[in-house]
Amino acid sequence: RWNNSAVAEALLMAGAKCGVKDVEGQTPEDVAQKHAYDVHIAQKNTGAHRILVYHKSHFPNLQRSCRLKIRSVLGDQRQDKISQLKLPQALKDYLLFKYTY
């Protein structure tokens, strides 16, 4: 079922990303909302759609949260400090906001 809230919740708690888009450019929230309407569910925020909306607003993206925490710990001279870290260049670029993935 497209609107299975138990499956949506299990996937999110296992680390699934609710903002990822499929080949048609739709997020899981978009798909859940569309299928909720397709099966004539009266309320928009039911089942999987409700779980996705809640998760997105209450559980920030871990990747972005880690980047912000690292930057705050490194302080004002973070650009120099990040450049000196023994990390892959792609990760340094992410920390410096050169790439947002």
PDB file of N, CA and C in Angstrom:
ATOM      1  N   ARG A   1       0.842  -1.195   0.000  1.00  0.00           N
ATOM      2  CA  ARG A   1       0.000   0.000   0.000  1.00  0.00           C
ATOM      3  C   ARG A   1       0.872   1.238   0.000  1.00  0.00           C
ATOM      4  N   TRP A   2       0.467   2.232  -0.784  1.00  0.00           N
ATOM      5  CA  TRP A   2       1.196   3.493  -0.870  1.00  0.00           C
ATOM      6  C   TRP A   2       1.057   4.315   0.409  1.00  0.00           C
ATOM      7  N   ASN A   3      -0.010   4.142   1.121  1.00  0.00           N
ATOM      8  CA  ASN A   3      -0.279   4.986   2.274  1.00  0.00           C
ATOM      9  C   ASN A   3      -0.092   4.222   3.578  1.00  0.00           C
ATOM     10  N   ASN A   4       0.870   3.312   3.614  1.00  0.00           N
ATOM     11  CA  ASN A   4       1.103   2.491   4.788  1.00  0.00           C
ATOM     12  C   ASN A   4       1.999   3.237   5.766  1.00  0.00           C
ATOM     13  N   SER A   5       1.408   3.775   6.824  1.00  0.00           N
ATOM     14  CA  SER A   5       2.154   4.587   7.776  1.00  0.00           C
ATOM     15  C   SER A   5       3.187   3.769   8.554  1.00  0.00           C
ATOM     16  N   ALA A   6       2.906   2.503   8.838  1.00  0.00           N
ATOM     17  CA  ALA A   6       3.857   1.669   9.569  1.00  0.00           C
ATOM     18  C   ALA A   6       5.129   1.457   8.753  1.00  0.00           C
ATOM     19  N   VAL A   7       4.985   1.220   7.467  1.00  0.00           N
ATOM     20  CA  VAL A   7       6.147   1.030   6.594  1.00  0.00           C
ATOM     21  C   VAL A   7       6.924   2.339   6.476  1.00  0.00           C
ATOM     22  N   ALA A   8       6.214   3.448   6.291  1.00  0.00           N
ATOM     23  CA  ALA A   8       6.874   4.757   6.187  1.00  0.00           C
ATOM     24  C   ALA A   8       7.660   5.060   7.454  1.00  0.00           C
ATOM     25  N   GLU A   9       7.070   4.810   8.603  1.00  0.00           N
ATOM     26  CA  GLU A   9       7.747   5.093   9.871  1.00  0.00           C
ATOM     27  C   GLU A   9       8.964   4.194  10.059  1.00  0.00           C
ATOM     28  N   ALA A  10       8.855   2.929   9.722  1.00  0.00           N
ATOM     29  CA  ALA A  10       9.984   2.005   9.852  1.00  0.00           C
ATOM     30  C   ALA A  10      11.138   2.418   8.947  1.00  0.00           C
ATOM     31  N   LEU A  11      10.830   2.804   7.727  1.00  0.00           N
ATOM     32  CA  LEU A  11      11.876   3.239   6.797  1.00  0.00           C
ATOM     33  C   LEU A  11      12.570   4.509   7.283  1.00  0.00           C
ATOM     34  N   LEU A  12      11.798   5.460   7.769  1.00  0.00           N
ATOM     35  CA  LEU A  12      12.380   6.716   8.266  1.00  0.00           C
ATOM     36  C   LEU A  12      13.245   6.482   9.487  1.00  0.00           C
ATOM     37  N   MET A  13      12.804   5.642  10.396  1.00  0.00           N
ATOM     38  CA  MET A  13      13.572   5.366  11.603  1.00  0.00           C
ATOM     39  C   MET A  13      14.836   4.565  11.287  1.00  0.00           C
ATOM     40  N   ALA A  14      14.839   3.875  10.156  1.00  0.00           N
ATOM     41  CA  ALA A  14      16.025   3.130   9.719  1.00  0.00           C
ATOM     42  C   ALA A  14      16.988   4.014   8.936  1.00  0.00           C
ATOM     43  N   GLY A  15      16.605   5.273   8.726  1.00  0.00           N
ATOM     44  CA  GLY A  15      17.516   6.210   8.081  1.00  0.00           C
ATOM     45  C   GLY A  15      17.138   6.647   6.684  1.00  0.00           C
ATOM     46  N   ALA A  16      15.983   6.249   6.198  1.00  0.00           N
ATOM     47  CA  ALA A  16      15.567   6.678   4.861  1.00  0.00           C
ATOM     48  C   ALA A  16      15.444   8.207   4.829  1.00  0.00           C
ATOM     49  N   LYS A  17      15.812   8.791   3.713  1.00  0.00           N
ATOM     50  CA  LYS A  17      15.753  10.246   3.567  1.00  0.00           C
ATOM     51  C   LYS A  17      14.408  10.636   2.960  1.00  0.00           C
ATOM     52  N   CYS A  18      13.681  11.513   3.643  1.00  0.00           N
ATOM     53  CA  CYS A  18      12.350  11.878   3.156  1.00  0.00           C
ATOM     54  C   CYS A  18      12.404  12.958   2.081  1.00  0.00           C
ATOM     55  N   GLY A  19      13.560  13.533   1.810  1.00  0.00           N
ATOM     56  CA  GLY A  19      13.648  14.573   0.791  1.00  0.00           C
ATOM     57  C   GLY A  19      14.197  14.103  -0.537  1.00  0.00           C
ATOM     58  N   VAL A  20      14.529  12.820  -0.652  1.00  0.00           N
ATOM     59  CA  VAL A  20      15.092  12.289  -1.891  1.00  0.00           C
ATOM     60  C   VAL A  20      14.019  12.245  -2.969  1.00  0.00           C
ATOM     61  N   LYS A  21      14.409  12.630  -4.184  1.00  0.00           N
ATOM     62  CA  LYS A  21      13.450  12.631  -5.298  1.00  0.00           C
ATOM     63  C   LYS A  21      13.658  11.413  -6.182  1.00  0.00           C
ATOM     64  N   ASP A  22      12.552  10.920  -6.736  1.00  0.00           N
ATOM     65  CA  ASP A  22      12.632   9.795  -7.659  1.00  0.00           C
ATOM     66  C   ASP A  22      12.908  10.313  -9.072  1.00  0.00           C
ATOM     67  N   VAL A  23      12.876   9.405 -10.055  1.00  0.00           N
ATOM     68  CA  VAL A  23      13.189   9.794 -11.431  1.00  0.00           C
ATOM     69  C   VAL A  23      12.187  10.797 -11.992  1.00  0.00           C
ATOM     70  N   GLU A  24      11.018  10.874 -11.397  1.00  0.00           N
ATOM     71  CA  GLU A  24      10.003  11.833 -11.836  1.00  0.00           C
ATOM     72  C   GLU A  24      10.064  13.135 -11.040  1.00  0.00           C
ATOM     73  N   GLY A  25      11.059  13.257 -10.149  1.00  0.00           N
ATOM     74  CA  GLY A  25      11.228  14.469  -9.361  1.00  0.00           C
ATOM     75  C   GLY A  25      10.305  14.579  -8.160  1.00  0.00           C
ATOM     76  N   GLN A  26       9.723  13.464  -7.737  1.00  0.00           N
ATOM     77  CA  GLN A  26       8.801  13.485  -6.605  1.00  0.00           C
ATOM     78  C   GLN A  26       9.464  12.930  -5.353  1.00  0.00           C
ATOM     79  N   THR A  27       9.164  13.553  -4.213  1.00  0.00           N
ATOM     80  CA  THR A  27       9.641  13.066  -2.924  1.00  0.00           C
ATOM     81  C   THR A  27       8.642  12.025  -2.399  1.00  0.00           C
ATOM     82  N   PRO A  28       9.032  11.244  -1.389  1.00  0.00           N
ATOM     83  CA  PRO A  28       8.069  10.309  -0.800  1.00  0.00           C
ATOM     84  C   PRO A  28       6.806  11.023  -0.304  1.00  0.00           C
ATOM     85  N   GLU A  29       6.972  12.237   0.227  1.00  0.00           N
ATOM     86  CA  GLU A  29       5.807  13.004   0.681  1.00  0.00           C
ATOM     87  C   GLU A  29       4.859  13.309  -0.484  1.00  0.00           C
ATOM     88  N   ASP A  30       5.423  13.690  -1.632  1.00  0.00           N
ATOM     89  CA  ASP A  30       4.600  13.967  -2.815  1.00  0.00           C
ATOM     90  C   ASP A  30       3.808  12.727  -3.242  1.00  0.00           C
ATOM     91  N   VAL A  31       4.498  11.583  -3.260  1.00  0.00           N
ATOM     92  CA  VAL A  31       3.861  10.331  -3.684  1.00  0.00           C
ATOM     93  C   VAL A  31       2.779   9.924  -2.699  1.00  0.00           C
ATOM     94  N   ALA A  32       3.077  10.003  -1.397  1.00  0.00           N
ATOM     95  CA  ALA A  32       2.084   9.631  -0.378  1.00  0.00           C
ATOM     96  C   ALA A  32       0.860  10.528  -0.461  1.00  0.00           C
ATOM     97  N   GLN A  33       1.091  11.816  -0.665  1.00  0.00           N
ATOM     98  CA  GLN A  33      -0.032  12.755  -0.767  1.00  0.00           C
ATOM     99  C   GLN A  33      -0.879  12.442  -2.000  1.00  0.00           C
ATOM    100  N   LYS A  34      -0.217  12.194  -3.125  1.00  0.00           N
ATOM    101  CA  LYS A  34      -0.944  11.890  -4.365  1.00  0.00           C
ATOM    102  C   LYS A  34      -1.785  10.627  -4.205  1.00  0.00           C
ATOM    103  N   HIS A  35      -1.197   9.590  -3.619  1.00  0.00           N
ATOM    104  CA  HIS A  35      -1.932   8.337  -3.473  1.00  0.00           C
ATOM    105  C   HIS A  35      -3.029   8.431  -2.416  1.00  0.00           C
ATOM    106  N   ALA A  36      -2.856   9.296  -1.448  1.00  0.00           N
ATOM    107  CA  ALA A  36      -3.931   9.520  -0.478  1.00  0.00           C
ATOM    108  C   ALA A  36      -5.149  10.089  -1.186  1.00  0.00           C
ATOM    109  N   TYR A  37      -4.915  11.031  -2.106  1.00  0.00           N
ATOM    110  CA  TYR A  37      -6.030  11.599  -2.875  1.00  0.00           C
ATOM    111  C   TYR A  37      -6.596  10.586  -3.862  1.00  0.00           C
ATOM    112  N   ASP A  38      -5.713   9.762  -4.465  1.00  0.00           N
ATOM    113  CA  ASP A  38      -6.156   8.780  -5.450  1.00  0.00           C
ATOM    114  C   ASP A  38      -7.118   7.760  -4.862  1.00  0.00           C
ATOM    115  N   VAL A  39      -6.939   7.417  -3.590  1.00  0.00           N
ATOM    116  CA  VAL A  39      -7.836   6.438  -2.977  1.00  0.00           C
ATOM    117  C   VAL A  39      -8.959   7.126  -2.208  1.00  0.00           C
ATOM    118  N   HIS A  40      -9.141   8.416  -2.484  1.00  0.00           N
ATOM    119  CA  HIS A  40     -10.258   9.203  -1.948  1.00  0.00           C
ATOM    120  C   HIS A  40     -10.241   9.317  -0.431  1.00  0.00           C
ATOM    121  N   ILE A  41      -9.063   9.475   0.143  1.00  0.00           N
ATOM    122  CA  ILE A  41      -8.976   9.728   1.572  1.00  0.00           C
ATOM    123  C   ILE A  41      -9.321  11.193   1.776  1.00  0.00           C
ATOM    124  N   ALA A  42     -10.226  11.456   2.667  1.00  0.00           N
ATOM    125  CA  ALA A  42     -10.736  12.818   2.843  1.00  0.00           C
ATOM    126  C   ALA A  42      -9.676  13.786   3.350  1.00  0.00           C
ATOM    127  N   GLN A  43      -8.866  13.383   4.315  1.00  0.00           N
ATOM    128  CA  GLN A  43      -7.869  14.276   4.867  1.00  0.00           C
ATOM    129  C   GLN A  43      -6.552  14.125   4.125  1.00  0.00           C
ATOM    130  N   LYS A  44      -5.895  15.262   3.907  1.00  0.00           N
ATOM    131  CA  LYS A  44      -4.601  15.255   3.238  1.00  0.00           C
ATOM    132  C   LYS A  44      -3.536  14.603   4.121  1.00  0.00           C
ATOM    133  N   ASN A  45      -3.491  14.953   5.397  1.00  0.00           N
ATOM    134  CA  ASN A  45      -2.430  14.493   6.284  1.00  0.00           C
ATOM    135  C   ASN A  45      -2.824  13.212   7.004  1.00  0.00           C
ATOM    136  N   THR A  46      -2.923  12.123   6.285  1.00  0.00           N
ATOM    137  CA  THR A  46      -3.222  10.832   6.897  1.00  0.00           C
ATOM    138  C   THR A  46      -2.105   9.857   6.565  1.00  0.00           C
ATOM    139  N   GLY A  47      -2.020   8.803   7.312  1.00  0.00           N
ATOM    140  CA  GLY A  47      -1.110   7.711   7.013  1.00  0.00           C
ATOM    141  C   GLY A  47       0.321   8.126   6.769  1.00  0.00           C
ATOM    142  N   ALA A  48       0.878   7.618   5.674  1.00  0.00           N
ATOM    143  CA  ALA A  48       2.275   7.843   5.343  1.00  0.00           C
ATOM    144  C   ALA A  48       2.586   9.326   5.167  1.00  0.00           C
ATOM    145  N   HIS A  49       1.685  10.071   4.571  1.00  0.00           N
ATOM    146  CA  HIS A  49       1.920  11.507   4.358  1.00  0.00           C
ATOM    147  C   HIS A  49       2.098  12.222   5.693  1.00  0.00           C
ATOM    148  N   ARG A  50       1.265  11.924   6.649  1.00  0.00           N
ATOM    149  CA  ARG A  50       1.351  12.544   7.977  1.00  0.00           C
ATOM    150  C   ARG A  50       2.681  12.205   8.639  1.00  0.00           C
ATOM    151  N   ILE A  51       3.112  10.947   8.560  1.00  0.00           N
ATOM    152  CA  ILE A  51       4.377  10.506   9.141  1.00  0.00           C
ATOM    153  C   ILE A  51       5.545  11.236   8.480  1.00  0.00           C
ATOM    154  N   LEU A  52       5.523  11.357   7.153  1.00  0.00           N
ATOM    155  CA  LEU A  52       6.606  12.030   6.437  1.00  0.00           C
ATOM    156  C   LEU A  52       6.701  13.501   6.811  1.00  0.00           C
ATOM    157  N   VAL A  53       5.574  14.174   6.895  1.00  0.00           N
ATOM    158  CA  VAL A  53       5.559  15.592   7.264  1.00  0.00           C
ATOM    159  C   VAL A  53       6.095  15.764   8.680  1.00  0.00           C
ATOM    160  N   TYR A  54       5.663  14.923   9.592  1.00  0.00           N
ATOM    161  CA  TYR A  54       6.119  15.001  10.984  1.00  0.00           C
ATOM    162  C   TYR A  54       7.628  14.766  11.065  1.00  0.00           C
ATOM    163  N   HIS A  55       8.086  13.721  10.402  1.00  0.00           N
ATOM    164  CA  HIS A  55       9.506  13.368  10.455  1.00  0.00           C
ATOM    165  C   HIS A  55      10.369  14.504   9.901  1.00  0.00           C
ATOM    166  N   LYS A  56       9.948  15.061   8.791  1.00  0.00           N
ATOM    167  CA  LYS A  56      10.713  16.135   8.153  1.00  0.00           C
ATOM    168  C   LYS A  56      10.819  17.360   9.058  1.00  0.00           C
ATOM    169  N   SER A  57       9.780  17.657   9.795  1.00  0.00           N
ATOM    170  CA  SER A  57       9.791  18.858  10.632  1.00  0.00           C
ATOM    171  C   SER A  57      10.422  18.631  12.005  1.00  0.00           C
ATOM    172  N   HIS A  58      10.502  17.385  12.474  1.00  0.00           N
ATOM    173  CA  HIS A  58      11.008  17.123  13.820  1.00  0.00           C
ATOM    174  C   HIS A  58      12.391  16.463  13.867  1.00  0.00           C
ATOM    175  N   PHE A  59      12.847  15.912  12.770  1.00  0.00           N
ATOM    176  CA  PHE A  59      14.144  15.244  12.736  1.00  0.00           C
ATOM    177  C   PHE A  59      14.989  15.855  11.625  1.00  0.00           C
ATOM    178  N   PRO A  60      15.864  16.799  11.975  1.00  0.00           N
ATOM    179  CA  PRO A  60      16.670  17.452  10.943  1.00  0.00           C
ATOM    180  C   PRO A  60      17.621  16.468  10.266  1.00  0.00           C
ATOM    181  N   ASN A  61      18.030  16.796   9.063  1.00  0.00           N
ATOM    182  CA  ASN A  61      18.959  15.980   8.304  1.00  0.00           C
ATOM    183  C   ASN A  61      20.270  15.841   9.082  1.00  0.00           C
ATOM    184  N   LEU A  62      20.688  14.625   9.364  1.00  0.00           N
ATOM    185  CA  LEU A  62      21.886  14.378  10.162  1.00  0.00           C
ATOM    186  C   LEU A  62      23.132  14.933   9.474  1.00  0.00           C
ATOM    187  N   GLN A  63      23.208  14.798   8.174  1.00  0.00           N
ATOM    188  CA  GLN A  63      24.366  15.291   7.434  1.00  0.00           C
ATOM    189  C   GLN A  63      24.524  16.797   7.618  1.00  0.00           C
ATOM    190  N   ARG A  64      23.445  17.544   7.446  1.00  0.00           N
ATOM    191  CA  ARG A  64      23.505  19.001   7.619  1.00  0.00           C
ATOM    192  C   ARG A  64      23.771  19.370   9.076  1.00  0.00           C
ATOM    193  N   SER A  65      23.156  18.649  10.002  1.00  0.00           N
ATOM    194  CA  SER A  65      23.374  18.923  11.423  1.00  0.00           C
ATOM    195  C   SER A  65      24.836  18.735  11.807  1.00  0.00           C
ATOM    196  N   CYS A  66      25.457  17.672  11.294  1.00  0.00           N
ATOM    197  CA  CYS A  66      26.871  17.419  11.594  1.00  0.00           C
ATOM    198  C   CYS A  66      27.752  18.517  11.010  1.00  0.00           C
ATOM    199  N   ARG A  67      27.446  18.943   9.792  1.00  0.00           N
ATOM    200  CA  ARG A  67      28.234  20.012   9.178  1.00  0.00           C
ATOM    201  C   ARG A  67      28.159  21.276  10.022  1.00  0.00           C
ATOM    202  N   LEU A  68      26.976  21.654  10.450  1.00  0.00           N
ATOM    203  CA  LEU A  68      26.823  22.867  11.245  1.00  0.00           C
ATOM    204  C   LEU A  68      27.536  22.750  12.591  1.00  0.00           C
ATOM    205  N   LYS A  69      27.470  21.579  13.214  1.00  0.00           N
ATOM    206  CA  LYS A  69      28.142  21.383  14.502  1.00  0.00           C
ATOM    207  C   LYS A  69      29.657  21.470  14.343  1.00  0.00           C
ATOM    208  N   ILE A  70      30.204  20.817  13.333  1.00  0.00           N
ATOM    209  CA  ILE A  70      31.650  20.855  13.085  1.00  0.00           C
ATOM    210  C   ILE A  70      32.107  22.286  12.846  1.00  0.00           C
ATOM    211  N   ARG A  71      31.358  23.016  12.028  1.00  0.00           N
ATOM    212  CA  ARG A  71      31.730  24.407  11.740  1.00  0.00           C
ATOM    213  C   ARG A  71      31.668  25.266  12.996  1.00  0.00           C
ATOM    214  N   SER A  72      30.687  25.035  13.867  1.00  0.00           N
ATOM    215  CA  SER A  72      30.588  25.850  15.081  1.00  0.00           C
ATOM    216  C   SER A  72      31.715  25.517  16.066  1.00  0.00           C
ATOM    217  N   VAL A  73      32.111  24.249  16.134  1.00  0.00           N
ATOM    218  CA  VAL A  73      33.200  23.852  17.027  1.00  0.00           C
ATOM    219  C   VAL A  73      34.528  24.448  16.547  1.00  0.00           C
ATOM    220  N   LEU A  74      34.736  24.509  15.241  1.00  0.00           N
ATOM    221  CA  LEU A  74      35.993  25.026  14.711  1.00  0.00           C
ATOM    222  C   LEU A  74      36.105  26.543  14.830  1.00  0.00           C
ATOM    223  N   GLY A  75      34.992  27.231  14.980  1.00  0.00           N
ATOM    224  CA  GLY A  75      35.019  28.669  15.234  1.00  0.00           C
ATOM    225  C   GLY A  75      35.351  29.537  14.026  1.00  0.00           C
ATOM    226  N   ASP A  76      35.863  30.741  14.341  1.00  0.00           N
ATOM    227  CA  ASP A  76      36.081  31.767  13.321  1.00  0.00           C
ATOM    228  C   ASP A  76      37.102  31.385  12.250  1.00  0.00           C
ATOM    229  N   GLN A  77      38.099  30.629  12.606  1.00  0.00           N
ATOM    230  CA  GLN A  77      39.156  30.253  11.650  1.00  0.00           C
ATOM    231  C   GLN A  77      38.855  28.911  10.971  1.00  0.00           C
ATOM    232  N   ARG A  78      37.586  28.595  10.877  1.00  0.00           N
ATOM    233  CA  ARG A  78      37.215  27.263  10.387  1.00  0.00           C
ATOM    234  C   ARG A  78      37.688  26.964   8.977  1.00  0.00           C
ATOM    235  N   GLN A  79      37.746  27.940   8.092  1.00  0.00           N
ATOM    236  CA  GLN A  79      38.152  27.664   6.719  1.00  0.00           C
ATOM    237  C   GLN A  79      39.571  27.103   6.695  1.00  0.00           C
ATOM    238  N   ASP A  80      40.480  27.727   7.429  1.00  0.00           N
ATOM    239  CA  ASP A  80      41.855  27.221   7.497  1.00  0.00           C
ATOM    240  C   ASP A  80      41.905  25.864   8.196  1.00  0.00           C
ATOM    241  N   LYS A  81      41.146  25.730   9.266  1.00  0.00           N
ATOM    242  CA  LYS A  81      41.157  24.482  10.034  1.00  0.00           C
ATOM    243  C   LYS A  81      40.597  23.326   9.217  1.00  0.00           C
ATOM    244  N   ILE A  82      39.515  23.569   8.479  1.00  0.00           N
ATOM    245  CA  ILE A  82      38.919  22.511   7.658  1.00  0.00           C
ATOM    246  C   ILE A  82      39.896  22.079   6.577  1.00  0.00           C
ATOM    247  N   SER A  83      40.573  23.027   5.964  1.00  0.00           N
ATOM    248  CA  SER A  83      41.544  22.713   4.914  1.00  0.00           C
ATOM    249  C   SER A  83      42.675  21.823   5.433  1.00  0.00           C
ATOM    250  N   GLN A  84      43.006  21.934   6.720  1.00  0.00           N
ATOM    251  CA  GLN A  84      44.105  21.163   7.307  1.00  0.00           C
ATOM    252  C   GLN A  84      43.676  19.781   7.815  1.00  0.00           C
ATOM    253  N   LEU A  85      42.382  19.533   7.886  1.00  0.00           N
ATOM    254  CA  LEU A  85      41.908  18.233   8.367  1.00  0.00           C
ATOM    255  C   LEU A  85      42.306  17.115   7.412  1.00  0.00           C
ATOM    256  N   LYS A  86      42.583  15.943   7.963  1.00  0.00           N
ATOM    257  CA  LYS A  86      42.925  14.775   7.145  1.00  0.00           C
ATOM    258  C   LYS A  86      41.634  14.067   6.755  1.00  0.00           C
ATOM    259  N   LEU A  87      40.947  14.691   5.822  1.00  0.00           N
ATOM    260  CA  LEU A  87      39.661  14.186   5.323  1.00  0.00           C
ATOM    261  C   LEU A  87      39.695  14.184   3.806  1.00  0.00           C
ATOM    262  N   PRO A  88      38.859  13.359   3.169  1.00  0.00           N
ATOM    263  CA  PRO A  88      38.747  13.420   1.706  1.00  0.00           C
ATOM    264  C   PRO A  88      38.329  14.830   1.265  1.00  0.00           C
ATOM    265  N   GLN A  89      38.809  15.254   0.114  1.00  0.00           N
ATOM    266  CA  GLN A  89      38.520  16.598  -0.373  1.00  0.00           C
ATOM    267  C   GLN A  89      37.018  16.848  -0.525  1.00  0.00           C
ATOM    268  N   ALA A  90      36.268  15.829  -0.928  1.00  0.00           N
ATOM    269  CA  ALA A  90      34.813  16.005  -1.080  1.00  0.00           C
ATOM    270  C   ALA A  90      34.162  16.380   0.250  1.00  0.00           C
ATOM    271  N   LEU A  91      34.627  15.789   1.343  1.00  0.00           N
ATOM    272  CA  LEU A  91      34.076  16.099   2.663  1.00  0.00           C
ATOM    273  C   LEU A  91      34.475  17.512   3.094  1.00  0.00           C
ATOM    274  N   LYS A  92      35.727  17.889   2.830  1.00  0.00           N
ATOM    275  CA  LYS A  92      36.156  19.258   3.134  1.00  0.00           C
ATOM    276  C   LYS A  92      35.302  20.260   2.355  1.00  0.00           C
ATOM    277  N   ASP A  93      35.073  19.978   1.082  1.00  0.00           N
ATOM    278  CA  ASP A  93      34.249  20.869   0.255  1.00  0.00           C
ATOM    279  C   ASP A  93      32.839  20.983   0.813  1.00  0.00           C
ATOM    280  N   TYR A  94      32.299  19.872   1.291  1.00  0.00           N
ATOM    281  CA  TYR A  94      30.960  19.898   1.881  1.00  0.00           C
ATOM    282  C   TYR A  94      30.942  20.767   3.134  1.00  0.00           C
ATOM    283  N   LEU A  95      31.946  20.617   3.992  1.00  0.00           N
ATOM    284  CA  LEU A  95      32.025  21.408   5.207  1.00  0.00           C
ATOM    285  C   LEU A  95      32.176  22.903   4.920  1.00  0.00           C
ATOM    286  N   LEU A  96      32.807  23.208   3.790  1.00  0.00           N
ATOM    287  CA  LEU A  96      33.015  24.607   3.401  1.00  0.00           C
ATOM    288  C   LEU A  96      31.871  25.160   2.542  1.00  0.00           C
ATOM    289  N   PHE A  97      30.816  24.405   2.385  1.00  0.00           N
ATOM    290  CA  PHE A  97      29.646  24.779   1.577  1.00  0.00           C
ATOM    291  C   PHE A  97      29.992  24.949   0.097  1.00  0.00           C
ATOM    292  N   LYS A  98      31.037  24.269  -0.374  1.00  0.00           N
ATOM    293  CA  LYS A  98      31.341  24.312  -1.796  1.00  0.00           C
ATOM    294  C   LYS A  98      30.373  23.406  -2.557  1.00  0.00           C
ATOM    295  N   TYR A  99      29.941  22.340  -1.892  1.00  0.00           N
ATOM    296  CA  TYR A  99      28.941  21.431  -2.459  1.00  0.00           C
ATOM    297  C   TYR A  99      27.893  21.196  -1.384  1.00  0.00           C
ATOM    298  N   THR A 100      26.638  21.139  -1.763  1.00  0.00           N
ATOM    299  CA  THR A 100      25.582  20.917  -0.778  1.00  0.00           C
ATOM    300  C   THR A 100      24.951  19.542  -0.885  1.00  0.00           C
ATOM    301  N   TYR A 101      25.293  18.745  -1.840  1.00  0.00           N
ATOM    302  CA  TYR A 101      24.771  17.375  -2.048  1.00  0.00           C
ATOM    303  C   TYR A 101      23.294  17.354  -1.930  1.00  0.00           C
TER     304      TYR A 101
END
